[in-house]
């Protein structure tokens, strides 16, 4: 690659690691640990504290950062695979031609908000165009959430910020990184899996695994459930989960052990079985984790199976005193249907802070993702595993987030003058809500997924490159939004004084974060001067009305980024809701921006009017202009989420 582009001014910090170096692909690296040190959180909660080398170097000692950064911007690498043979092919990041920089702000025990804020501000000063943040904390007020404040500063500076939605699903209101200026990403499956079959009593159930070993086909082994293999003084609840020291070696030796997912790490359960003398493990989901299974690099023959599949296995175990079976893993399988499906772990809406803003915004591949990995840690991230791999498979919204960040990079390259909100809108309004079997995207239980799982849908990078129309959310829009939430105060107070010394070593001072917002006249904004409208009137690519009592109308603006043309609206009404869009047609000249309103009325005679949340959509399309080739038409879709019960 040629030298770093003009405008880049980031350093390559070595810290105490004299062997660390950047190159023309990795053009910058920095580390931030002062907040972590000052918080006293090192080693809290039983997590081993990071080493001094880890705290004093940009090098990745965990594997997470290498995986996410290469997913976002890794170059083309032929022959990449996990453990030498699983999923072999050409590895490529979402923006393979991009330059990348690493900003290390998280460690084994977790992250400090101060370090994250410092990293964001430094990245903006260094000249990055896209920030991919595979991290999160419990939802918090936007004016006290340091990640949200840092992201707001970045977006004001023209930098798009993409964040993970979190891994606390499928419970509702678990999504994090909820600020409307952040592009929040959920996780879904792809049409590839790594089959591992469990055969017993003439039946076979299919799971997934990346175990580096298998059991001989046709050679049956005794099977025992963890609940029946408990060690002395260990409750069956512990042994069914295969928690450390919970299994009795006398009951387990030479057998396949069935463990239930939960509490401890999936790969750790296999190690517990191996320590007790077991030869294999079947990892079973419970009802709450449904059908989402993950391929892990287990330390023994293993298969992770869905709840519905495992019901058959547990029925067999209860039907005989001498259950027998074997595990056989195969290589990657493609064309899996249906895909995508929402991952069980992917955090869900509604938005716990401002339910008028639908979150997550989008979903992307986040299950069994293969990407580069650090040689400083094992593929299972467990200390007893001495294997090292250049590529590893991981799952989480941490993995889906950089998929979208890579797509943002492509859009930024094609449209360098677009604002972060325009890029975000292009990705959201062109997303898919249909799986590869032609049916609606499902959740982990097989039920039809909702916008609380996938936001606007599953990302489609090709369509995002030509959205037709976009919702451009301006600084004034965000000002009005913040003031609508805090009508009696300045929406961006100064940062706490005790943070400033920790941030004082940045190359750029935090003046941008300390300035007040400005109104349409360019005057410093005081929210008490309102009115500033309602939160649901923020010019956002999705529509959420969490308390519809009778009737409500929201406003939106669309900007044309394509050829001049006429767009007509098509509405899919939420059950029990009458939706009226005015006007129903919009003609756009080049670069023109126009307003419309969406009125929602509760149909008191409809049975669904007493429901909780109901879902629909508003779609603007210029299909009439492309009657001879509808593939060229634009379809600008916004999900509509309405709650008819207030409180």
C-alpha positions as CSV (number, residue, x, y, z in Angstrom):
1,X,0.0,0.0,0.0
2,X,1.2,3.6,-0.5
3,X,2.0,5.8,2.4
4,X,-0.7,7.0,4.8
5,X,-3.2,9.5,3.2
6,X,-3.0,13.2,3.6
7,X,-4.8,14.4,6.7
8,X,-3.7,11.5,8.8
9,X,-1.7,12.7,11.8
10,X,-2.0,9.8,14.3
11,X,1.0,8.3,16.1
12,X,2.1,4.8,16.4
13,X,2.7,4.5,20.2
14,X,4.9,1.7,21.4
15,X,4.5,2.3,25.1
16,X,6.8,-0.1,26.9
17,X,6.7,-2.6,24.0
18,X,9.7,-1.8,21.9
19,X,8.9,-4.6,19.4
20,X,5.5,-3.1,18.4
21,X,5.3,-1.4,15.0
22,X,2.8,-0.1,12.6
23,X,2.9,-0.2,8.8
24,X,1.1,1.2,5.7
25,X,-2.1,-0.8,6.6
26,X,-2.1,-0.3,10.4
27,X,-1.2,3.3,10.2
28,X,-1.8,4.2,13.9
29,X,-2.0,2.6,17.3
30,X,-2.6,4.2,20.8
31,X,-3.6,2.9,24.2
32,X,-5.6,4.5,27.0
33,X,-5.5,3.0,30.5
34,X,-5.4,6.0,33.0
35,X,-9.1,5.7,33.6
36,X,-8.9,2.0,34.3
37,X,-6.0,2.6,36.7
38,X,-7.7,5.5,38.5
39,X,-11.0,3.6,38.8
40,X,-9.5,0.9,41.0
41,X,-11.4,-1.7,38.9
42,X,-8.4,-3.8,37.9
43,X,-9.1,-7.4,38.8
44,X,-12.5,-6.7,40.2
45,X,-15.1,-9.4,40.2
46,X,-12.6,-12.3,40.2
47,X,-11.2,-11.3,36.8
48,X,-7.4,-11.5,36.7
49,X,-5.9,-8.0,36.4
50,X,-4.2,-7.2,33.1
51,X,-0.4,-7.4,33.1
52,X,1.7,-4.2,33.2
53,X,2.7,-5.0,29.7
54,X,-0.9,-5.0,28.6
55,X,-1.7,-1.7,30.3
56,X,1.4,-0.1,28.8
57,X,1.1,-1.1,25.2
58,X,-1.3,-0.9,22.2
59,X,-0.8,-4.7,21.6
60,X,-3.8,-6.9,21.7
61,X,-3.6,-9.4,24.6
62,X,-7.3,-10.4,24.5
63,X,-8.0,-11.1,20.8
64,X,-11.2,-9.1,20.6
65,X,-9.7,-6.0,19.1
66,X,-7.8,-7.9,16.4
67,X,-10.9,-9.7,15.4
68,X,-13.1,-6.7,15.2
69,X,-10.6,-4.4,13.4
70,X,-9.9,-7.0,10.8
71,X,-13.6,-7.5,10.3
72,X,-14.0,-3.8,9.6
73,X,-11.0,-3.2,7.4
74,X,-8.8,-6.2,7.0
75,X,-7.1,-6.7,3.6
76,X,-7.7,-9.8,1.4
77,X,-5.9,-12.9,2.8
78,X,-6.2,-16.1,0.9
79,X,-6.1,-19.4,2.7
80,X,-7.4,-18.1,6.0
81,X,-9.1,-20.7,8.3
82,X,-9.6,-21.7,11.9
83,X,-7.4,-24.3,13.4
84,X,-5.9,-24.9,10.0
85,X,-8.9,-26.2,8.1
86,X,-12.3,-24.9,9.3
87,X,-13.9,-22.4,6.9
88,X,-10.9,-22.1,4.6
89,X,-11.2,-19.3,2.1
90,X,-10.2,-15.7,1.4
91,X,-10.6,-13.4,4.5
92,X,-11.7,-9.8,3.8
93,X,-12.8,-6.9,5.9
94,X,-15.9,-4.8,5.0
95,X,-13.5,-2.1,3.6
96,X,-10.5,-4.2,2.6
97,X,-8.7,-1.2,1.0
98,X,-9.1,1.0,4.1
99,X,-6.3,2.0,6.4
100,X,-6.9,1.0,10.0
101,X,-5.8,2.4,13.4
102,X,-6.2,0.7,16.8
103,X,-7.3,2.6,19.9
104,X,-7.0,0.3,22.9
105,X,-9.3,1.4,25.7
106,X,-10.5,-2.0,27.1
107,X,-8.8,-4.7,29.1
108,X,-9.7,-8.1,30.7
109,X,-11.6,-6.6,33.6
110,X,-13.6,-4.3,31.3
111,X,-13.5,-0.7,30.2
112,X,-13.3,2.7,31.8
113,X,-15.7,5.3,30.3
114,X,-12.9,7.9,30.7
115,X,-10.5,5.8,28.6
116,X,-13.2,5.3,25.9
117,X,-13.9,9.0,25.8
118,X,-10.2,9.8,25.6
119,X,-9.8,7.3,22.7
120,X,-12.7,8.7,20.8
121,X,-11.4,12.3,21.0
122,X,-7.9,11.2,20.1
123,X,-9.2,9.3,17.1
124,X,-11.1,12.3,15.8
125,X,-8.0,14.5,16.2
126,X,-5.9,11.9,14.4
127,X,-8.1,12.0,11.4
128,X,-10.2,8.8,11.4
129,X,-13.4,8.7,9.2
130,X,-15.2,5.9,10.9
131,X,-15.2,4.7,14.5
132,X,-16.1,1.0,15.3
133,X,-16.9,0.6,19.0
134,X,-17.5,-3.0,19.9
135,X,-18.2,-2.2,23.5
136,X,-21.0,-1.1,25.7
137,X,-22.3,-0.4,29.2
138,X,-25.8,-0.4,30.8
139,X,-28.1,2.2,29.3
140,X,-27.5,5.7,30.8
141,X,-28.7,9.2,30.3
142,X,-27.0,10.6,27.2
143,X,-25.6,13.6,29.2
144,X,-23.8,11.3,31.6
145,X,-22.8,8.5,29.2
146,X,-19.2,9.3,28.3
147,X,-19.4,7.1,25.2
148,X,-22.5,9.0,24.0
149,X,-20.8,12.3,24.7
150,X,-17.7,11.3,22.8
151,X,-19.7,9.9,20.0
152,X,-21.6,13.2,19.8
153,X,-18.3,15.1,19.5
154,X,-17.2,12.7,16.8
155,X,-20.4,13.0,14.8
156,X,-20.2,16.8,15.0
157,X,-16.7,16.4,13.5
158,X,-18.1,14.4,10.6
159,X,-17.0,11.0,12.0
160,X,-19.6,8.1,11.8
161,X,-19.8,6.1,15.1
162,X,-20.9,2.5,14.9
163,X,-21.5,0.6,18.2
164,X,-22.6,-2.8,19.3
165,X,-26.1,-3.2,20.7
166,X,-25.0,-5.6,23.4
167,X,-25.3,-9.3,24.2
168,X,-28.0,-9.3,26.8
169,X,-30.9,-10.7,24.7
170,X,-33.5,-11.9,24.2
171,X,-34.9,-9.9,27.1
172,X,-36.6,-6.6,26.1
173,X,-35.1,-3.2,26.7
174,X,-31.5,-4.6,26.9
175,X,-30.0,-2.7,24.0
176,X,-27.2,-0.3,24.8
177,X,-25.5,2.6,23.0
178,X,-28.9,4.2,22.5
179,X,-28.1,7.8,21.5
180,X,-29.6,8.7,18.2
181,X,-26.3,9.9,16.7
182,X,-24.9,6.4,17.2
183,X,-25.5,3.6,14.6
184,X,-26.4,0.7,16.9
185,X,-26.0,-2.8,15.5
186,X,-27.6,-6.1,16.6
187,X,-26.4,-9.6,15.6
188,X,-27.9,-12.2,13.3
189,X,-26.8,-15.5,11.7
190,X,-25.5,-16.1,8.2
191,X,-26.1,-18.9,5.8
192,X,-22.9,-20.8,6.8
193,X,-22.6,-23.1,9.8
194,X,-20.1,-25.8,11.0
195,X,-22.2,-28.9,11.5
196,X,-21.5,-31.4,14.3
197,X,-23.9,-34.4,14.5
198,X,-24.9,-36.2,17.6
199,X,-26.2,-39.7,16.8
200,X,-28.1,-41.9,19.3
201,X,-30.6,-44.7,19.1
202,X,-31.0,-44.4,15.3
203,X,-31.6,-40.7,15.6
204,X,-29.3,-37.8,14.7
205,X,-29.5,-34.2,15.9
206,X,-27.4,-31.4,14.3
207,X,-25.4,-28.8,16.2
208,X,-22.3,-26.8,15.5
209,X,-18.7,-27.0,16.6
210,X,-15.2,-26.1,15.7
211,X,-13.7,-28.8,17.9
212,X,-10.3,-29.9,16.6
213,X,-11.2,-33.5,17.3
214,X,-14.1,-35.9,16.7
215,X,-15.3,-39.3,17.8
216,X,-15.1,-42.3,15.4
217,X,-18.3,-42.7,13.4
218,X,-20.1,-45.8,14.4
219,X,-18.3,-46.2,17.7
220,X,-20.8,-45.5,20.4
221,X,-19.9,-44.0,23.8
222,X,-22.0,-43.9,26.9
223,X,-23.9,-40.7,27.4
224,X,-24.7,-39.0,30.7
225,X,-26.5,-35.8,31.5
226,X,-24.5,-33.4,33.6
227,X,-27.4,-33.4,36.1
228,X,-26.8,-37.1,36.8
229,X,-23.0,-36.7,37.0
230,X,-22.8,-34.4,40.0
231,X,-19.8,-34.7,42.3
232,X,-20.3,-35.2,46.0
233,X,-21.8,-32.1,47.7
234,X,-22.5,-30.5,44.3
235,X,-26.1,-29.7,43.5
236,X,-27.5,-31.0,40.2
237,X,-28.1,-27.5,39.1
238,X,-24.3,-26.9,39.0
239,X,-23.4,-30.2,37.3
240,X,-26.2,-29.8,34.7
241,X,-24.4,-26.6,33.7
242,X,-21.0,-28.3,33.9
243,X,-19.6,-25.7,36.3
244,X,-16.0,-26.1,37.4
245,X,-15.5,-29.0,40.0
246,X,-19.2,-29.9,39.6
247,X,-18.7,-33.3,37.8
248,X,-17.8,-36.6,39.4
249,X,-14.9,-38.3,37.4
250,X,-16.2,-41.7,38.4
251,X,-19.5,-41.0,36.7
252,X,-18.0,-39.1,33.7
253,X,-14.9,-41.0,32.6
254,X,-15.0,-42.3,29.0
255,X,-18.5,-40.8,28.4
256,X,-20.2,-38.0,26.4
257,X,-21.6,-35.5,28.9
258,X,-24.6,-33.3,28.1
259,X,-24.2,-29.8,29.5
260,X,-26.8,-27.0,29.6
261,X,-25.8,-23.6,28.3
262,X,-25.5,-20.7,30.7
263,X,-23.5,-19.1,33.6
264,X,-19.9,-20.2,32.5
265,X,-18.3,-19.9,29.1
266,X,-19.3,-22.5,26.5
267,X,-15.8,-23.7,25.9
268,X,-15.1,-23.8,29.6
269,X,-17.8,-26.4,30.0
270,X,-15.9,-28.7,27.6
271,X,-12.8,-28.2,29.6
272,X,-14.6,-29.2,32.8
273,X,-15.8,-32.4,31.0
274,X,-12.3,-33.1,29.8
275,X,-10.8,-32.6,33.2
276,X,-13.3,-35.1,34.7
277,X,-12.3,-37.7,32.1
278,X,-15.1,-37.2,29.6
279,X,-14.5,-37.9,25.9
280,X,-17.1,-35.5,24.4
281,X,-19.7,-32.9,25.2
282,X,-23.2,-32.0,23.9
283,X,-23.9,-28.4,24.8
284,X,-27.7,-27.9,24.9
285,X,-29.6,-24.6,24.8
286,X,-32.5,-24.1,27.2
287,X,-35.8,-22.6,26.2
288,X,-34.5,-19.1,26.8
289,X,-31.7,-19.4,24.3
290,X,-33.8,-21.2,21.7
291,X,-32.3,-22.1,18.4
292,X,-29.2,-19.9,18.3
293,X,-26.1,-22.1,18.4
294,X,-22.4,-21.1,18.1
295,X,-19.4,-22.9,16.6
296,X,-16.6,-22.7,19.2
297,X,-13.1,-24.1,19.1
298,X,-13.7,-26.7,21.9
299,X,-10.9,-28.6,23.5
300,X,-12.7,-32.0,23.0
301,X,-15.2,-33.5,20.6
302,X,-18.3,-31.4,21.0
303,X,-21.6,-30.2,19.5
304,X,-23.7,-27.2,20.4
305,X,-27.3,-28.0,19.7
306,X,-30.6,-26.0,19.8
307,X,-33.2,-26.4,22.5
308,X,-35.7,-28.1,20.0
309,X,-33.0,-30.6,19.0
310,X,-31.9,-31.3,22.5
311,X,-35.4,-32.2,23.6
312,X,-35.1,-35.3,21.6
313,X,-31.8,-36.2,23.2
314,X,-33.1,-35.6,26.8
315,X,-36.2,-37.8,26.0
316,X,-33.8,-40.5,24.9
317,X,-31.7,-40.2,28.1
318,X,-34.8,-40.6,30.2
319,X,-36.0,-43.6,28.2
320,X,-33.0,-46.0,28.9
321,X,-30.5,-46.9,31.6
322,X,-27.7,-47.3,29.1
323,X,-27.8,-44.5,26.6
324,X,-25.1,-44.6,23.8
325,X,-24.1,-42.3,21.0
326,X,-21.3,-40.5,19.2
327,X,-20.3,-37.1,17.9
328,X,-19.1,-36.4,14.4
329,X,-18.1,-32.9,13.2
330,X,-17.8,-32.0,9.5
331,X,-16.5,-28.9,7.6
332,X,-18.4,-25.7,6.8
333,X,-21.9,-26.0,5.3
334,X,-23.3,-23.2,3.1
335,X,-26.7,-22.2,1.9
336,X,-28.3,-22.7,5.3
337,X,-32.0,-21.7,5.5
338,X,-33.5,-19.7,6.9
339,X,-30.9,-17.0,7.2
340,X,-30.4,-14.5,8.7
341,X,-32.1,-15.2,12.0
342,X,-31.7,-12.9,15.0
343,X,-29.2,-14.3,17.5
344,X,-30.6,-15.1,20.9
345,X,-27.9,-13.1,22.7
346,X,-28.5,-10.0,20.6
347,X,-29.9,-7.2,22.9
348,X,-33.4,-6.0,22.1
349,X,-35.4,-2.8,22.1
350,X,-37.4,-0.9,23.1
351,X,-35.0,1.9,23.9
352,X,-34.7,2.1,27.7
353,X,-33.8,5.8,27.7
354,X,-35.8,7.4,24.9
355,X,-38.4,4.9,23.5
356,X,-39.2,7.4,20.8
357,X,-35.9,6.3,19.2
358,X,-36.0,2.7,17.9
359,X,-33.0,0.7,18.8
360,X,-31.1,-1.3,17.6
361,X,-30.9,0.5,14.2
362,X,-29.7,-2.5,12.1
363,X,-28.6,-6.1,12.3
364,X,-25.6,-7.7,10.7
365,X,-23.7,-11.0,10.8
366,X,-22.6,-11.7,14.4
367,X,-22.6,-15.5,14.8
368,X,-19.6,-17.7,14.0
369,X,-17.6,-14.9,12.3
370,X,-14.0,-15.8,11.2
371,X,-11.5,-13.0,11.5
372,X,-7.9,-12.3,12.5
373,X,-6.8,-13.0,16.1
374,X,-4.0,-12.2,18.5
375,X,-1.2,-14.7,19.1
376,X,-1.2,-13.6,22.7
377,X,-4.3,-15.5,23.7
378,X,-5.9,-18.9,23.0
379,X,-8.9,-19.3,20.7
380,X,-11.2,-20.0,23.7
381,X,-9.7,-17.0,25.7
382,X,-9.4,-19.5,28.6
383,X,-6.1,-19.7,30.4
384,X,-5.8,-23.5,30.3
385,X,-5.9,-23.5,26.5
386,X,-2.4,-23.4,25.1
387,X,-3.4,-23.3,21.4
388,X,-2.6,-20.2,19.3
389,X,-4.3,-19.3,16.0
390,X,-3.9,-16.5,13.5
391,X,-7.7,-16.6,12.7
392,X,-10.5,-17.4,15.1
393,X,-14.3,-17.7,15.1
394,X,-16.2,-15.4,17.5
395,X,-19.8,-14.5,18.1
396,X,-21.5,-11.4,19.5
397,X,-22.7,-7.9,18.6
398,X,-19.0,-7.1,18.8
399,X,-18.7,-9.0,15.6
400,X,-21.7,-7.5,13.8
401,X,-20.7,-4.0,14.7
402,X,-17.5,-3.9,12.5
403,X,-19.4,-5.5,9.6
404,X,-21.5,-2.3,9.5
405,X,-18.4,-0.1,10.2
406,X,-16.8,-1.6,7.1
407,X,-19.9,-0.8,5.0
408,X,-19.8,2.8,6.4
409,X,-16.2,2.9,5.1
410,X,-17.4,2.0,1.6
411,X,-20.1,4.7,1.7
412,X,-17.7,7.3,3.0
413,X,-15.3,6.5,0.1
414,X,-18.1,6.8,-2.5
415,X,-19.8,9.9,-0.9
416,X,-17.0,11.8,1.1
417,X,-19.3,14.8,1.6
418,X,-22.1,12.9,3.2
419,X,-22.8,13.5,6.9
420,X,-22.8,10.6,9.4
421,X,-26.6,10.8,9.5
422,X,-26.9,10.5,5.7
423,X,-24.6,7.4,5.8
424,X,-26.6,5.9,8.6
425,X,-29.9,6.5,6.8
426,X,-28.6,4.9,3.6
427,X,-27.8,1.7,5.6
428,X,-31.1,1.7,7.6
429,X,-33.6,2.5,4.8
430,X,-32.2,-0.1,2.4
431,X,-32.1,-3.0,4.9
432,X,-33.8,-6.4,4.3
433,X,-36.5,-7.9,6.5
434,X,-36.8,-11.1,4.5
435,X,-34.7,-14.2,4.9
436,X,-33.2,-16.3,2.2
437,X,-36.2,-18.6,2.2
438,X,-38.5,-15.8,1.1
439,X,-40.1,-15.5,4.6
440,X,-39.8,-12.8,7.2
441,X,-36.7,-12.9,9.3
442,X,-37.1,-15.1,12.4
443,X,-35.9,-14.7,16.0
444,X,-34.2,-17.4,18.0
445,X,-37.5,-19.2,18.7
446,X,-38.5,-19.4,15.1
447,X,-41.2,-16.7,15.5
448,X,-41.3,-13.7,13.2
449,X,-38.7,-11.2,14.4
450,X,-39.7,-7.6,15.1
451,X,-37.9,-4.2,14.8
452,X,-36.9,-4.6,18.5
453,X,-34.6,-7.4,17.3
454,X,-33.4,-6.1,13.9
455,X,-34.2,-2.4,13.9
456,X,-34.7,-1.5,10.2
457,X,-33.6,-4.9,9.1
458,X,-30.5,-6.9,8.0
459,X,-27.9,-4.7,6.3
460,X,-27.6,-4.8,2.5
461,X,-24.3,-3.1,1.5
462,X,-25.1,-3.1,-2.3
463,X,-28.4,-1.4,-1.8
464,X,-26.9,1.0,0.7
465,X,-24.6,2.4,-1.9
466,X,-27.6,3.8,-3.9
467,X,-30.4,4.7,-1.4
468,X,-32.2,7.3,-3.5
469,X,-33.3,9.4,-0.5
470,X,-31.8,9.9,3.0
471,X,-32.9,11.4,6.3
472,X,-30.2,13.9,7.2
473,X,-30.2,14.7,10.9
474,X,-28.5,18.0,11.6
475,X,-26.8,19.4,14.7
476,X,-29.9,21.6,15.1
477,X,-32.1,18.5,15.0
478,X,-30.0,16.9,17.8
479,X,-30.2,20.2,19.8
480,X,-34.0,20.2,19.6
481,X,-34.1,16.5,20.5
482,X,-31.9,17.0,23.6
483,X,-33.8,20.0,24.7
484,X,-37.1,18.2,24.3
485,X,-35.8,15.7,26.9
486,X,-34.3,18.4,29.2
487,X,-36.4,21.5,28.7
488,X,-35.0,23.4,31.7
489,X,-31.3,23.0,31.2
490,X,-28.4,23.4,28.8
491,X,-28.2,20.0,27.1
492,X,-24.4,19.7,27.2
493,X,-23.0,20.7,30.6
494,X,-19.3,20.8,31.1
495,X,-17.5,17.6,31.9
496,X,-16.9,16.8,35.5
497,X,-13.7,18.5,36.6
498,X,-12.1,15.3,37.9
499,X,-12.1,13.9,34.3
500,X,-10.0,16.6,32.8
501,X,-6.6,15.6,34.3
502,X,-7.1,12.1,33.0
503,X,-7.8,13.5,29.5
504,X,-5.1,16.1,29.6
505,X,-2.5,14.2,27.6
506,X,-4.5,14.3,24.4
507,X,-3.1,16.0,21.4
508,X,-6.3,18.0,21.0
509,X,-8.0,19.8,23.9
510,X,-11.6,19.0,24.7
511,X,-12.9,22.4,23.7
512,X,-15.4,20.8,21.4
513,X,-16.9,18.8,24.2
514,X,-17.2,21.8,26.5
515,X,-19.0,24.1,24.1
516,X,-22.7,24.6,24.4
517,X,-25.0,23.7,21.5
518,X,-26.2,26.4,19.1
519,X,-29.6,27.2,17.8
520,X,-30.7,28.0,14.2
521,X,-29.5,31.6,14.6
522,X,-26.0,30.5,15.7
523,X,-26.6,31.6,19.3
524,X,-25.7,29.4,22.3
525,X,-28.7,27.2,23.0
526,X,-30.6,27.4,26.2
527,X,-33.3,24.8,26.4
528,X,-35.5,27.0,28.5
529,X,-36.0,29.2,25.5
530,X,-38.0,26.5,23.8
531,X,-40.3,25.0,22.7
532,X,-38.1,22.4,20.9
533,X,-40.7,19.9,19.9
534,X,-41.0,16.3,20.9
535,X,-38.4,13.5,20.9
536,X,-40.3,11.5,18.3
537,X,-40.0,14.4,15.8
538,X,-36.2,13.9,15.5
539,X,-35.5,13.5,11.8
540,X,-34.7,9.8,12.2
541,X,-34.9,6.9,9.6
542,X,-37.3,5.0,11.8
543,X,-40.5,6.0,13.6
544,X,-41.4,5.1,17.2
545,X,-44.4,6.3,19.2
546,X,-44.4,4.7,22.6
547,X,-47.6,6.2,23.9
548,X,-50.3,6.6,21.3
549,X,-53.5,7.6,23.0
550,X,-56.0,8.5,20.3
551,X,-53.9,10.3,17.6
552,X,-50.4,11.5,17.0
553,X,-48.5,13.1,14.1
554,X,-44.7,13.0,13.6
555,X,-42.6,15.0,11.1
556,X,-39.8,13.9,8.8
557,X,-37.6,15.3,6.1
558,X,-36.1,13.4,3.1
559,X,-33.2,14.6,1.0
560,X,-32.7,13.4,-2.6
561,X,-29.2,12.0,-3.2
562,X,-30.1,10.5,-6.6
563,X,-31.6,11.6,-9.9
564,X,-34.6,13.9,-10.0
565,X,-37.9,12.0,-9.7
566,X,-41.2,11.3,-8.1
567,X,-41.6,9.1,-5.0
568,X,-44.9,7.6,-3.9
569,X,-45.5,6.3,-0.4
570,X,-46.8,2.9,0.6
571,X,-47.9,2.2,4.1
572,X,-48.1,-1.1,6.0
573,X,-50.3,-0.2,9.0
574,X,-49.5,-1.6,12.4
575,X,-52.4,-3.8,13.7
576,X,-55.2,-1.6,15.0
577,X,-53.6,1.7,13.8
578,X,-54.7,3.9,10.9
579,X,-51.6,5.6,9.3
580,X,-51.9,8.6,7.0
581,X,-48.9,10.1,5.2
582,X,-49.2,13.7,3.9
583,X,-48.3,14.3,1.1
584,X,-48.5,10.8,-0.4
585,X,-46.3,11.8,-3.3
586,X,-43.0,13.9,-3.3
587,X,-41.1,15.2,-6.4
588,X,-37.4,15.8,-5.8
589,X,-35.0,17.8,-7.8
590,X,-31.3,17.2,-7.5
591,X,-30.2,17.5,-3.8
592,X,-33.7,18.8,-2.8
593,X,-35.1,18.2,0.7
594,X,-38.8,17.9,1.5
595,X,-40.9,17.4,4.5
596,X,-43.9,15.0,5.2
597,X,-46.0,14.0,8.2
598,X,-47.1,10.7,9.4
599,X,-50.4,10.7,11.4
600,X,-51.3,7.6,13.5
601,X,-54.8,7.0,14.8
602,X,-55.9,4.2,17.1
603,X,-58.8,2.2,15.7
604,X,-60.8,1.6,18.9
605,X,-62.9,-1.0,17.2
606,X,-59.9,-3.2,16.2
607,X,-59.0,-6.0,18.6
608,X,-55.3,-5.1,18.2
609,X,-56.0,-1.6,19.6
610,X,-55.5,-3.0,23.1
611,X,-52.1,-4.7,22.3
612,X,-48.8,-3.6,23.6
613,X,-46.4,-2.8,20.7
614,X,-47.5,-3.2,17.0
615,X,-45.3,-2.8,13.9
616,X,-45.7,-1.5,10.4
617,X,-43.7,0.5,7.8
618,X,-43.6,3.6,5.6
619,X,-41.9,3.0,2.2
620,X,-41.1,5.7,-0.4
621,X,-40.5,4.3,-3.9
622,X,-39.8,5.7,-7.3
623,X,-40.7,2.3,-8.9
624,X,-43.1,3.9,-11.4
625,X,-40.1,5.5,-13.2
626,X,-38.4,2.1,-13.6
627,X,-41.3,0.0,-14.9
628,X,-39.1,-1.6,-17.5
629,X,-36.4,-2.6,-14.9
630,X,-37.7,-2.5,-11.3
631,X,-34.3,-3.6,-10.1
632,X,-33.1,0.0,-10.5
633,X,-35.9,1.4,-8.4
634,X,-35.3,2.8,-4.9
635,X,-37.2,1.6,-1.9
636,X,-36.7,3.9,1.1
637,X,-38.2,2.0,4.1
638,X,-38.8,3.2,7.6
639,X,-40.1,0.8,10.3
640,X,-43.0,2.1,12.4
641,X,-43.3,1.0,16.0
642,X,-46.4,2.0,18.0
643,X,-47.4,1.3,21.6
644,X,-51.1,1.7,22.4
645,X,-50.7,1.3,26.1
646,X,-49.2,4.2,27.9
647,X,-47.1,3.7,31.0
